[in-house]
CSV table of C-alpha atoms in Angstrom, one decimal:
chain,number,residue,atom,x,y,z
A,54,MET,CA,43.7,191.2,-16.3
A,55,ILE,CA,42.9,188.0,-14.2
A,56,THR,CA,41.8,188.6,-10.6
A,57,THR,CA,41.2,186.0,-8.0
A,58,PRO,CA,38.1,186.1,-5.8
A,59,HIS,CA,38.8,187.0,-2.1
A,60,TYR,CA,36.4,184.0,-1.0
A,61,PHE,CA,35.7,180.6,-2.1
A,62,PRO,CA,32.1,179.8,-3.1
A,63,LYS,CA,30.2,177.9,-0.5
A,64,ARG,CA,29.1,174.4,-1.3
A,65,LYS,CA,26.2,172.5,-0.1
A,66,GLU,CA,28.3,169.6,0.8
A,67,ASP,CA,30.0,171.8,3.6
A,68,ASP,CA,26.9,172.2,5.5
A,69,LYS,CA,26.4,168.5,5.7
A,70,LEU,CA,30.2,167.8,6.8
A,71,LEU,CA,30.3,170.5,9.4
A,72,PRO,CA,28.1,168.9,12.0
A,73,LEU,CA,30.0,165.6,11.6
A,74,LEU,CA,33.3,167.3,12.0
A,75,LEU,CA,32.1,169.2,15.1
A,76,THR,CA,30.7,165.9,16.6
A,77,TYR,CA,34.0,164.2,15.8
A,78,LEU,CA,36.1,167.0,17.5
A,79,VAL,CA,33.7,167.1,20.5
A,80,ASP,CA,34.4,163.4,20.9
A,81,ILE,CA,38.1,163.8,20.7
A,82,ILE,CA,38.0,166.6,23.4
A,83,LYS,CA,35.9,164.2,25.7
A,84,ARG,CA,38.4,161.5,25.3
A,85,GLN,CA,41.3,163.7,26.3
A,86,ARG,CA,39.4,165.1,29.2
A,87,MET,CA,39.1,161.4,30.5
A,88,ILE,CA,42.8,160.7,29.9
A,89,ILE,CA,43.8,163.8,31.7
A,90,LEU,CA,41.6,163.0,34.6
A,91,ALA,CA,42.9,159.4,34.8
A,92,LEU,CA,46.4,160.7,34.8
A,93,MET,CA,45.6,163.4,37.5
A,94,LYS,CA,44.3,160.5,39.7
A,95,LEU,CA,47.5,158.3,39.0
A,96,VAL,CA,49.6,161.4,39.9
A,97,LEU,CA,47.8,162.0,43.1
A,98,LEU,CA,47.9,158.5,44.0
A,99,LEU,CA,51.7,158.3,43.5
A,100,THR,CA,52.2,161.6,45.5
A,101,ARG,CA,50.5,160.3,48.6
A,102,ASN,CA,52.3,157.1,48.5
A,103,SER,CA,55.6,158.6,47.8
A,104,ARG,CA,58.1,158.8,50.6
A,105,MET,CA,59.7,162.0,49.3
A,106,PRO,CA,59.0,165.2,51.4
A,107,GLN,CA,55.9,166.8,50.5
A,108,LEU,CA,55.8,170.3,49.1
A,109,THR,CA,52.6,171.9,50.5
A,110,ALA,CA,51.6,175.4,51.1
A,111,PRO,CA,52.6,176.5,54.5
A,112,ASP,CA,49.8,176.9,57.1
A,113,ASN,CA,49.7,179.6,59.5
A,114,LEU,CA,48.6,177.5,62.6
A,115,ASN,CA,49.0,178.8,66.1
A,116,TYR,CA,50.9,176.0,67.4
A,117,GLN,CA,52.3,176.2,71.0
A,118,LYS,CA,56.1,176.3,71.2
A,119,LEU,CA,57.8,173.5,73.0
A,120,LYS,CA,58.8,174.7,76.5
A,121,ILE,CA,61.2,173.2,78.8
A,122,ASP,CA,60.9,173.5,82.4
A,123,GLU,CA,63.7,173.5,84.9
A,124,LEU,CA,65.1,170.2,86.5
A,125,PRO,CA,63.1,168.6,89.2
A,126,LEU,CA,64.1,168.0,92.7
A,127,ILE,CA,65.6,164.5,93.3
A,128,GLU,CA,65.1,163.0,96.5
A,129,LYS,CA,67.4,160.0,97.2
A,130,VAL,CA,65.6,156.9,99.0
A,131,ASP,CA,67.6,155.2,101.7
A,132,LYS,CA,68.3,151.7,100.8
A,133,LEU,CA,67.9,148.8,103.2
A,134,ASP,CA,70.0,145.8,103.3
A,135,TYR,CA,67.9,142.6,103.1
A,136,ARG,CA,70.6,140.6,105.2
A,137,LEU,CA,69.9,142.8,108.0
A,138,LEU,CA,66.4,142.6,107.9
A,139,LEU,CA,66.5,138.8,107.7
A,140,GLN,CA,68.8,139.0,110.9
A,141,THR,CA,66.4,141.4,112.6
A,142,HIS,CA,63.4,139.1,111.7
A,143,PHE,CA,65.2,136.1,113.3
A,144,GLU,CA,65.9,137.9,116.5
A,145,LYS,CA,62.4,139.1,116.8
A,146,THR,CA,60.6,135.9,115.8
A,147,GLY,CA,63.3,133.4,116.4
A,148,LYS,CA,62.4,131.9,112.9
A,149,VAL,CA,64.3,132.1,109.6
A,150,LEU,CA,62.3,134.0,107.0
A,151,GLN,CA,62.0,131.3,104.4
A,152,PRO,CA,62.3,132.0,100.6
A,153,ILE,CA,58.9,131.9,98.8
A,154,GLN,CA,57.6,128.5,97.9
A,155,ARG,CA,56.0,128.9,94.5
A,156,ARG,CA,53.1,126.7,93.3
A,157,LYS,CA,53.3,124.7,90.4
A,158,GLY,CA,51.4,125.9,87.3
A,159,VAL,CA,51.4,129.7,88.2
A,160,LYS,CA,52.8,131.7,85.5
A,161,ILE,CA,54.8,134.8,86.7
A,162,ASN,CA,56.6,137.6,84.7
A,163,LEU,CA,59.7,137.9,87.0
A,164,ASP,CA,63.2,137.5,85.7
A,165,LEU,CA,65.6,135.4,88.1
A,166,ASN,CA,68.2,138.3,88.1
A,167,THR,CA,65.6,140.7,89.3
A,168,THR,CA,66.4,142.1,92.8
A,169,CYS,CA,64.3,144.4,95.0
A,170,PRO,CA,65.3,148.1,94.6
A,171,CYS,CA,64.6,149.0,98.3
A,172,CYS,CA,66.6,146.2,100.1
A,173,SER,CA,68.4,144.3,97.1
A,174,ALA,CA,66.7,141.0,98.1
A,175,PRO,CA,67.2,138.2,95.5
A,176,SER,CA,64.2,137.0,93.3
A,177,ASP,CA,63.7,134.1,95.8
A,178,TYR,CA,62.0,136.6,98.2
A,179,LEU,CA,60.0,138.4,95.5
A,180,TYR,CA,56.3,137.7,94.9
A,181,ALA,CA,54.6,138.1,91.6
A,182,ASN,CA,52.1,140.5,93.2
A,183,ASN,CA,49.7,140.6,90.2
A,184,GLY,CA,50.4,137.5,88.2
A,185,ALA,CA,51.9,138.1,84.9
A,186,LYS,CA,51.2,141.9,84.8
A,187,GLY,CA,54.5,142.8,86.0
A,188,GLN,CA,54.1,144.1,89.6
A,189,CYS,CA,56.5,142.6,92.4
A,190,ASN,CA,56.3,142.5,96.1
A,191,CYS,CA,59.2,141.9,98.4
A,192,LYS,CA,58.7,139.6,101.2
A,193,VAL,CA,61.6,141.0,103.1
A,194,CYS,CA,60.8,144.8,103.2
A,195,ASP,CA,57.3,144.5,101.9
A,196,ALA,CA,58.1,147.0,99.0
A,197,VAL,CA,55.8,147.0,96.0
A,198,PHE,CA,57.7,147.9,92.6
A,199,SER,CA,57.8,147.3,88.9
A,200,PRO,CA,61.0,145.8,87.3
A,201,LYS,CA,60.4,148.1,84.3
A,202,ASN,CA,60.6,151.3,86.6
A,203,ARG,CA,63.0,150.5,89.3
A,204,TYR,CA,64.5,154.0,89.6
A,205,SER,CA,61.2,155.2,90.9
A,206,LYS,CA,62.1,153.3,94.2
A,207,GLU,CA,65.7,154.4,94.1
A,208,ALA,CA,65.0,158.3,93.8
A,209,ILE,CA,61.6,160.3,94.1
A,210,LEU,CA,61.3,163.1,91.4
A,211,LYS,CA,59.5,166.1,93.0
A,212,CYS,CA,58.0,169.4,91.5
A,213,PRO,CA,60.6,172.3,92.3
A,214,HIS,CA,57.7,174.5,92.7
A,215,CYS,CA,55.4,172.6,95.3
A,216,MET,CA,57.6,169.6,96.4
A,217,HIS,CA,54.8,167.3,95.2
A,218,PRO,CA,56.0,164.0,93.8
A,219,LEU,CA,55.8,163.9,90.0
A,220,GLU,CA,53.7,161.2,88.2
A,221,LYS,CA,54.6,159.5,84.9
A,222,VAL,CA,51.9,160.2,82.4
A,223,LYS,CA,53.6,159.3,78.9
A,224,ASP,CA,56.0,157.2,77.2
A,225,ARG,CA,57.7,158.9,74.5
A,226,ASN,CA,60.4,157.5,72.0
A,227,GLY,CA,63.5,157.9,74.2
A,228,PHE,CA,62.0,159.4,77.1
A,229,ASP,CA,59.2,159.4,79.7
A,230,VAL,CA,57.1,162.2,80.6
A,231,TYR,CA,56.4,163.0,84.4
A,232,LYS,CA,53.9,165.6,85.4
A,233,CYS,CA,52.9,167.5,88.6
A,234,LYS,CA,49.3,166.9,89.0
A,235,LYS,CA,48.6,169.2,92.0
A,236,THR,CA,46.2,171.9,91.1
A,237,ASP,CA,47.3,174.5,93.9
A,238,CYS,CA,51.0,174.2,92.6
A,239,PRO,CA,52.4,177.8,92.2
A,240,TYR,CA,53.6,177.0,88.7
A,241,TYR,CA,50.0,175.8,87.6
A,242,LEU,CA,48.4,178.9,89.4
A,243,ARG,CA,51.0,181.2,87.4
A,244,ARG,CA,50.3,179.8,84.1
A,245,LEU,CA,46.6,180.2,84.6
A,246,LYS,CA,47.1,183.9,85.4
A,247,GLU,CA,49.1,184.4,82.2
A,248,LEU,CA,46.3,183.2,79.9
A,249,THR,CA,44.5,186.0,77.9
A,250,PRO,CA,40.8,186.1,78.0
A,251,GLU,CA,40.5,184.2,74.6
A,252,GLU,CA,42.9,181.6,75.7
A,253,LYS,CA,40.9,181.1,79.1
A,254,ALA,CA,37.8,180.4,76.9
A,255,LEU,CA,39.5,178.0,74.7
A,256,PHE,CA,41.2,176.2,77.9
A,257,LYS,CA,37.7,175.8,79.5
A,258,ASN,CA,36.5,173.9,76.3
A,259,GLN,CA,39.9,172.3,75.1
A,260,PRO,CA,42.3,172.0,77.9
A,261,HIS,CA,44.4,169.4,76.2
A,262,GLN,CA,45.8,172.1,73.9
A,263,PHE,CA,47.6,173.9,76.7
A,264,LYS,CA,50.6,172.9,78.7
A,265,MET,CA,49.8,174.2,82.3
A,266,HIS,CA,51.3,171.7,84.8
A,267,TYR,CA,54.9,171.3,85.4
A,268,LEU,CA,56.5,168.6,83.2
A,269,PHE,CA,59.8,166.6,83.3
A,270,ARG,CA,61.2,164.4,80.6
A,271,GLN,CA,63.3,161.5,81.9
A,272,PHE,CA,65.6,160.2,79.0
A,273,ASN,CA,66.1,156.4,78.6
A,274,LEU,CA,69.2,156.9,76.5
A,275,ALA,CA,72.5,155.7,78.1
A,276,PHE,CA,74.9,158.7,78.8
A,277,GLU,CA,78.2,158.2,77.3
A,278,PRO,CA,81.0,160.4,78.5
A,279,ILE,CA,82.2,163.1,76.2
A,280,SER,CA,85.5,161.1,75.2
A,281,LYS,CA,87.4,160.5,71.9
A,282,ASP,CA,86.4,157.7,69.8
A,283,SER,CA,88.5,154.5,69.6
A,284,ILE,CA,90.9,154.4,66.7
A,285,ILE,CA,89.4,152.1,64.0
A,286,GLN,CA,91.9,150.7,61.4
A,287,PRO,CA,90.6,150.4,57.8
A,288,LYS,CA,89.7,147.1,56.4
A,289,VAL,CA,91.6,147.6,53.3
A,290,ASN,CA,95.1,148.9,53.4
A,291,LEU,CA,95.5,151.8,50.9
A,292,ALA,CA,99.2,150.7,50.4
A,293,ASN,CA,98.0,147.8,48.6
A,294,ILE,CA,95.7,149.3,46.0
A,295,HIS,CA,96.6,149.0,42.4
A,296,CYS,CA,97.4,152.7,41.6
A,297,SER,CA,100.0,155.1,42.8
A,298,PRO,CA,99.4,157.7,45.7
A,299,TYR,CA,99.2,160.5,43.1
A,300,THR,CA,96.6,158.6,41.1
A,301,LEU,CA,94.5,158.2,44.4
A,302,GLY,CA,94.8,161.9,45.0
A,303,LEU,CA,93.7,162.8,41.4
A,304,ILE,CA,90.7,160.5,41.9
A,305,LEU,CA,89.6,162.1,45.2
A,306,THR,CA,90.2,165.6,43.6
A,307,TYR,CA,87.5,164.8,40.9
A,308,HIS,CA,85.3,162.9,43.0
A,309,VAL,CA,85.2,165.1,46.3
A,310,ASN,CA,86.4,168.5,45.2
A,311,TYR,CA,84.4,168.9,42.1
A,312,GLY,CA,81.5,166.8,43.1
A,313,LEU,CA,81.8,164.2,40.2
A,314,SER,CA,79.9,160.9,40.5
A,315,ALA,CA,82.2,157.7,40.4
A,316,ARG,CA,81.1,157.0,36.8
A,317,LYS,CA,82.0,160.3,35.6
A,318,THR,CA,85.4,160.2,37.6
A,319,ALA,CA,86.3,156.8,35.9
A,320,ALA,CA,85.4,158.3,32.5
A,321,LEU,CA,87.5,161.3,33.1
A,322,MET,CA,90.3,159.3,34.4
A,323,TYR,CA,90.3,157.2,31.2
A,324,ASP,CA,89.5,160.1,28.6
A,325,VAL,CA,92.1,162.6,30.1
A,326,HIS,CA,94.7,160.5,31.9
A,327,ASN,CA,94.3,157.0,30.2
A,328,VAL,CA,93.8,155.4,33.5
A,329,LYS,CA,91.4,152.4,33.2
A,330,ILE,CA,89.4,152.1,36.4
A,331,THR,CA,85.8,151.2,37.2
A,332,GLY,CA,83.3,153.4,39.1
A,333,GLN,CA,82.9,150.7,41.9
A,334,THR,CA,86.6,150.7,42.5
A,335,ILE,CA,86.6,154.6,42.9
A,336,LEU,CA,83.9,154.0,45.4
A,337,ASN,CA,86.0,151.2,47.3
A,338,TYR,CA,89.1,153.7,47.3
A,339,ALA,CA,86.8,156.5,48.8
A,340,SER,CA,85.5,154.2,51.6
A,341,SER,CA,88.9,153.1,52.6
A,342,THR,CA,90.2,156.7,52.5
A,343,SER,CA,87.3,157.8,54.6
A,344,VAL,CA,88.2,155.4,57.2
A,345,VAL,CA,91.9,156.5,57.5
A,346,LEU,CA,90.7,160.2,57.6
A,347,LYS,CA,87.7,160.1,59.8
A,348,PRO,CA,89.8,159.8,63.3
A,349,PHE,CA,92.0,162.7,62.0
A,350,LEU,CA,88.9,164.7,61.2
A,351,GLU,CA,87.2,164.0,64.7
A,352,ASN,CA,90.2,164.4,66.8
A,353,TYR,CA,92.1,167.4,65.2
A,354,PRO,CA,92.9,170.0,67.7
A,355,TYR,CA,90.6,172.8,66.2
A,356,GLU,CA,90.8,176.5,67.3
A,357,LEU,CA,87.2,177.4,67.7
A,358,SER,CA,85.4,180.7,68.1
A,359,ASP,CA,82.1,181.2,70.2
A,360,GLN,CA,79.5,181.3,67.4
A,361,PHE,CA,78.0,177.8,66.6
A,362,CYS,CA,75.0,176.9,64.4
A,363,GLY,CA,73.4,173.9,63.5
A,364,ASP,CA,70.9,172.4,61.1
A,365,GLU,CA,69.7,169.0,59.4
A,366,THR,CA,69.3,168.3,55.6
A,367,TYR,CA,67.9,165.4,53.5
A,368,ILE,CA,69.9,162.7,51.9
A,369,ARG,CA,68.8,159.6,50.1
A,370,VAL,CA,70.1,156.2,51.5
A,371,GLY,CA,69.0,152.8,50.3
A,372,GLY,CA,65.8,154.3,48.7
A,373,ARG,CA,64.8,156.0,52.0
A,374,TRP,CA,65.2,159.6,53.2
A,375,ASN,CA,67.9,160.0,55.8
A,376,TYR,CA,68.9,163.1,57.8
A,377,LEU,CA,72.4,164.8,57.8
A,378,PHE,CA,72.9,166.9,61.0
A,379,PHE,CA,75.5,169.5,60.5
A,380,PHE,CA,77.0,171.8,63.3
A,381,PHE,CA,79.3,174.6,62.0
A,382,ASP,CA,81.5,177.2,63.5
A,383,ALA,CA,80.4,180.1,61.8
A,384,VAL,CA,83.5,182.4,62.3
A,385,LYS,CA,86.3,179.8,61.6
A,386,LYS,CA,84.1,178.0,58.9
A,387,ILE,CA,84.7,174.7,60.5
A,388,ILE,CA,82.3,171.7,60.2
A,389,LEU,CA,82.2,170.2,63.9
A,390,SER,CA,79.5,167.7,63.5
A,391,ASN,CA,78.3,165.5,60.5
A,392,TYR,CA,76.0,163.0,62.0
A,393,VAL,CA,74.1,160.7,59.5
A,394,SER,CA,70.7,159.3,60.9
A,395,GLN,CA,67.6,157.3,59.7
A,396,ASN,CA,65.4,159.6,62.1
A,397,ARG,CA,65.0,163.2,62.7
A,398,ASP,CA,64.6,162.8,66.4
A,399,THR,CA,66.0,163.7,69.8
A,400,GLU,CA,68.5,161.0,69.9
A,401,SER,CA,70.0,162.2,66.6
A,402,ALA,CA,70.3,165.7,67.8
A,403,ILE,CA,72.0,164.4,71.2
A,404,TYR,CA,74.5,162.3,69.1
A,405,ALA,CA,75.3,165.1,66.7
A,406,LEU,CA,75.9,167.7,69.6
A,407,ARG,CA,78.2,165.1,71.3
A,408,GLU,CA,80.6,165.3,68.1
A,409,VAL,CA,80.7,169.0,68.9
A,410,PHE,CA,81.7,168.7,72.5
A,411,LYS,CA,84.4,166.2,71.7
A,412,LYS,CA,86.1,168.9,69.7
A,413,MET,CA,86.1,171.3,72.5
A,414,PRO,CA,89.1,171.2,75.0
A,415,GLN,CA,86.8,172.7,77.7
A,416,ILE,CA,83.1,173.4,77.3
A,417,PRO,CA,82.7,177.1,77.9
A,418,GLU,CA,80.3,178.6,80.3
A,419,ASP,CA,78.4,180.7,77.9
A,420,LEU,CA,78.0,178.1,75.1
A,421,THR,CA,75.1,178.9,72.7
A,422,PHE,CA,73.9,177.1,69.5
A,423,ILE,CA,71.8,178.7,66.9
A,424,VAL,CA,69.3,176.2,65.4
A,425,ASP,CA,65.8,176.3,63.6
A,426,GLY,CA,62.5,175.8,65.4
A,427,ASN,CA,62.9,172.1,65.5
A,428,PRO,CA,62.0,171.0,69.3
A,429,ILE,CA,64.5,168.2,69.2
A,430,TYR,CA,67.4,170.6,70.0
A,431,LEU,CA,65.4,172.0,73.0
A,432,LEU,CA,65.0,168.3,74.3
A,433,ALA,CA,68.8,167.6,73.5
A,434,GLN,CA,69.5,170.6,75.7
A,435,HIS,CA,67.5,169.3,78.5
A,436,TYR,CA,69.2,165.8,78.1
A,437,TYR,CA,72.6,167.3,78.6
A,438,ALA,CA,71.5,169.6,81.3
A,439,GLN,CA,70.6,166.5,83.3
A,440,HIS,CA,74.1,165.2,82.9
A,441,GLY,CA,75.9,168.6,83.7
A,442,ILE,CA,76.6,169.9,80.5
A,443,PRO,CA,74.5,173.2,80.3
A,444,PHE,CA,74.4,175.5,77.1
A,445,ASP,CA,71.8,177.8,75.6
A,446,VAL,CA,69.8,177.2,72.3
A,447,LYS,CA,68.5,180.2,70.1
A,448,GLN,CA,65.9,179.2,67.7
A,449,VAL,CA,65.5,181.1,64.6
A,450,ILE,CA,61.9,180.2,63.5
A,451,GLY,CA,60.4,180.5,59.9
A,452,LEU,CA,61.5,182.7,57.0
A,453,THR,CA,60.7,186.1,58.5
A,454,ASN,CA,61.9,187.8,61.5
A,455,ASN,CA,58.6,187.6,63.8
A,456,ASP,CA,60.7,187.6,67.1
A,457,PRO,CA,63.7,189.3,68.5
A,458,VAL,CA,65.7,186.2,68.7
A,459,SER,CA,64.9,185.4,65.0
A,460,LYS,CA,66.0,189.1,63.8
A,461,GLU,CA,69.2,188.9,65.9
A,462,TYR,CA,70.5,185.4,64.9
A,463,ARG,CA,69.1,185.0,61.4
A,464,PRO,CA,72.6,185.6,59.8
A,465,LEU,CA,74.0,182.8,61.5
A,466,LYS,CA,71.2,180.7,60.5
A,467,GLN,CA,71.8,181.8,56.9
A,468,ILE,CA,75.3,180.6,57.3
A,469,ILE,CA,74.4,177.0,57.9
A,470,GLU,CA,71.9,177.1,55.1
A,471,ARG,CA,74.7,178.1,52.7
A,472,LEU,CA,76.8,175.2,54.1
A,473,ASN,CA,73.8,172.9,53.2
A,474,ARG,CA,73.7,174.2,49.7
A,475,THR,CA,77.3,173.8,49.2
A,476,PHE,CA,77.1,170.1,50.4
A,477,LYS,CA,74.1,169.6,48.2
A,478,GLY,CA,76.1,170.7,45.2
A,479,ASN,CA,78.5,168.0,45.6
A,480,TYR,CA,75.9,165.5,46.8
A,481,ARG,CA,73.6,166.0,43.8
A,482,ALA,CA,75.9,164.1,41.4
A,483,THR,CA,75.6,161.0,43.4
A,484,THR,CA,71.8,161.1,43.3
A,485,ARG,CA,71.7,158.5,46.2
A,486,PHE,CA,73.6,156.2,48.4
A,487,GLY,CA,73.2,152.4,48.2
A,488,SER,CA,74.1,152.1,51.9
A,489,GLN,CA,74.6,153.7,55.2
A,490,GLN,CA,78.3,153.0,55.0
A,491,GLY,CA,78.5,154.9,51.6
A,492,SER,CA,76.8,157.9,52.9
A,493,VAL,CA,79.1,158.3,55.9
A,494,SER,CA,82.1,157.8,53.6
A,495,PHE,CA,81.1,160.7,51.3
A,496,VAL,CA,80.1,163.0,54.1
A,497,THR,CA,83.4,162.3,55.6
A,498,LEU,CA,85.4,163.1,52.8
A,499,PHE,CA,83.4,166.2,52.1
A,500,CYS,CA,84.1,167.4,55.6
A,501,VAL,CA,87.7,166.7,55.3
A,502,TYR,CA,87.9,168.7,52.0
A,503,PHE,CA,85.8,171.5,53.5
A,504,ASN,CA,88.0,171.9,56.7
A,505,PHE,CA,91.4,171.2,55.3
A,506,LEU,CA,91.5,171.8,51.4
A,507,ARG,CA,88.7,174.1,50.4
A,508,PRO,CA,89.7,177.8,50.2
A,509,HIS,CA,86.8,180.1,51.8
A,510,ALA,CA,86.0,183.6,50.5
A,511,ALA,CA,85.2,184.9,54.0
A,512,LEU,CA,88.6,183.9,55.1
A,513,GLU,CA,90.3,185.6,52.2
A,514,LYS,CA,90.7,182.6,50.1
A,515,LYS,CA,92.4,180.5,52.9
A,516,VAL,CA,91.2,177.2,54.0
A,517,PRO,CA,89.5,177.1,57.4
A,518,VAL,CA,92.2,174.9,59.0
A,519,LEU,CA,95.6,175.8,57.8
A,520,ILE,CA,98.1,172.8,58.0
A,521,PRO,CA,101.6,174.0,57.0
A,522,ALA,CA,102.6,170.6,55.6
A,523,LEU,CA,99.8,170.9,53.0
A,524,ASP,CA,100.3,174.7,52.3
A,525,LYS,CA,103.7,174.0,50.5
A,526,LEU,CA,102.5,171.4,48.1
A,527,PRO,CA,101.9,172.4,44.4
A,528,ASN,CA,98.6,170.8,43.6
A,529,MET,CA,95.4,169.3,45.0
A,530,PRO,CA,96.1,165.4,44.4
A,531,ALA,CA,99.5,166.1,46.3
A,532,LYS,CA,97.5,167.6,49.1
A,533,TRP,CA,95.2,164.8,49.4
A,534,THR,CA,98.1,162.3,49.4
A,535,LYS,CA,100.0,164.1,52.1
A,536,LEU,CA,96.8,164.4,54.2
A,537,ILE,CA,96.2,160.7,54.0
A,538,SER,CA,99.9,160.3,55.1
A,539,LEU,CA,99.4,162.7,58.1
A,540,SER,CA,96.3,160.7,59.2
A,541,GLN,CA,98.2,157.5,59.0
A,542,ASP,CA,101.1,158.8,61.0
A,543,TRP,CA,98.6,159.9,63.6
A,544,LEU,CA,96.9,156.7,63.8
A,545,MET,CA,100.3,155.1,64.3
A,546,ASP,CA,101.1,157.4,67.2
A,547,GLN,CA,97.8,156.5,68.8
A,548,THR,CA,98.2,152.8,68.6
A,549,PRO,CA,99.7,151.4,71.9
């Protein structure tokens, strides 16, 4: 019987090769380590220079929440008439007050259309009081003013707590900050008493971290009345496209309802329906359809509830991150605002809220919006309060209910988050938009589908806005076609 040994005999050559093999493997490991370190540096460099939102661990920093104070007291300044002043000067002195004789070679920063805010004297009577630095002096009424801050001479902003005039302290994007600097102001003294011992010690060393004085924000945005948008006719007439209305409805069903990209929609149209069409043509059809449907979407007489929530989400436009502002009726499941903006600022929040107000026949007295902790909504609330449109803002902050407001209104905030997820499910197939117009077109069609065509589970599988003319149709392409027809009829009725 032949048996095999359970080990191989050791050779002398193995003792010589083992150190060489170990040295070779260690050298490979060192080279791999150098490659890994180089790749890690490259990834870190790309991450720092990337424009994508950075995913970092949340920091538990004790930031002060933005606080909006009440509106200031406005004291109107009585305006003078420079013609009466000129006549009074002639009666007292017997001489005519001559316009200013400007010396040659003197550079002044004064527009010829500038007038005195106190007496309306033309630029012929205005001195450049400090050369080219921008301050003017009126020869008629002796008023000193700056053309960039004319309204300070037309009205005086005063602190509502101590009646002291407010001083401009900061220039922000879209608004100026005015401050009451009086140290014996009741507001300032009350804020000092509210500080804890720890906060008082911190305030003594770092007072800039605390907001103690009364502040007012004067917005520079022009206020537009809450009115309906003008009717815009599409550049491309849908009646002249090279497909039937049913085919157009079929394309919109695949592209919008099921969230397929333009290329996949074109491939599906050819593979299933034997209709040859390009992805760019589908995008052109979608753009023309959105122009027709947008006025119908914005001006439809919705029946609204009293629970409204809002939020913003990211979309990619032209290689840059843009922001989509949604405002939503949480009970009726109706999208009321779908504003696309390049910036996540106060101005965008103001325009997004404006779309909501346009859909209300009358703004209710107890109007409340549920939003996240972004301070731009508080500033938008302050902006509309200055123009006589008051409403309340409830901020649900963070992911946990650390305050009573978040605990009470968390369900409404989760509703708008689910809307964002529904939109992202359709948006994800597009990967990005090439232009601002393309993003607006896609968002408009999604909102039309969501409001008029999409059954909702919370509404017992009914659409949020029930139109009887659509309910009788057999399939979704026919509903899209009928909806376009209704929108075109509405546009014809609005055309004078």
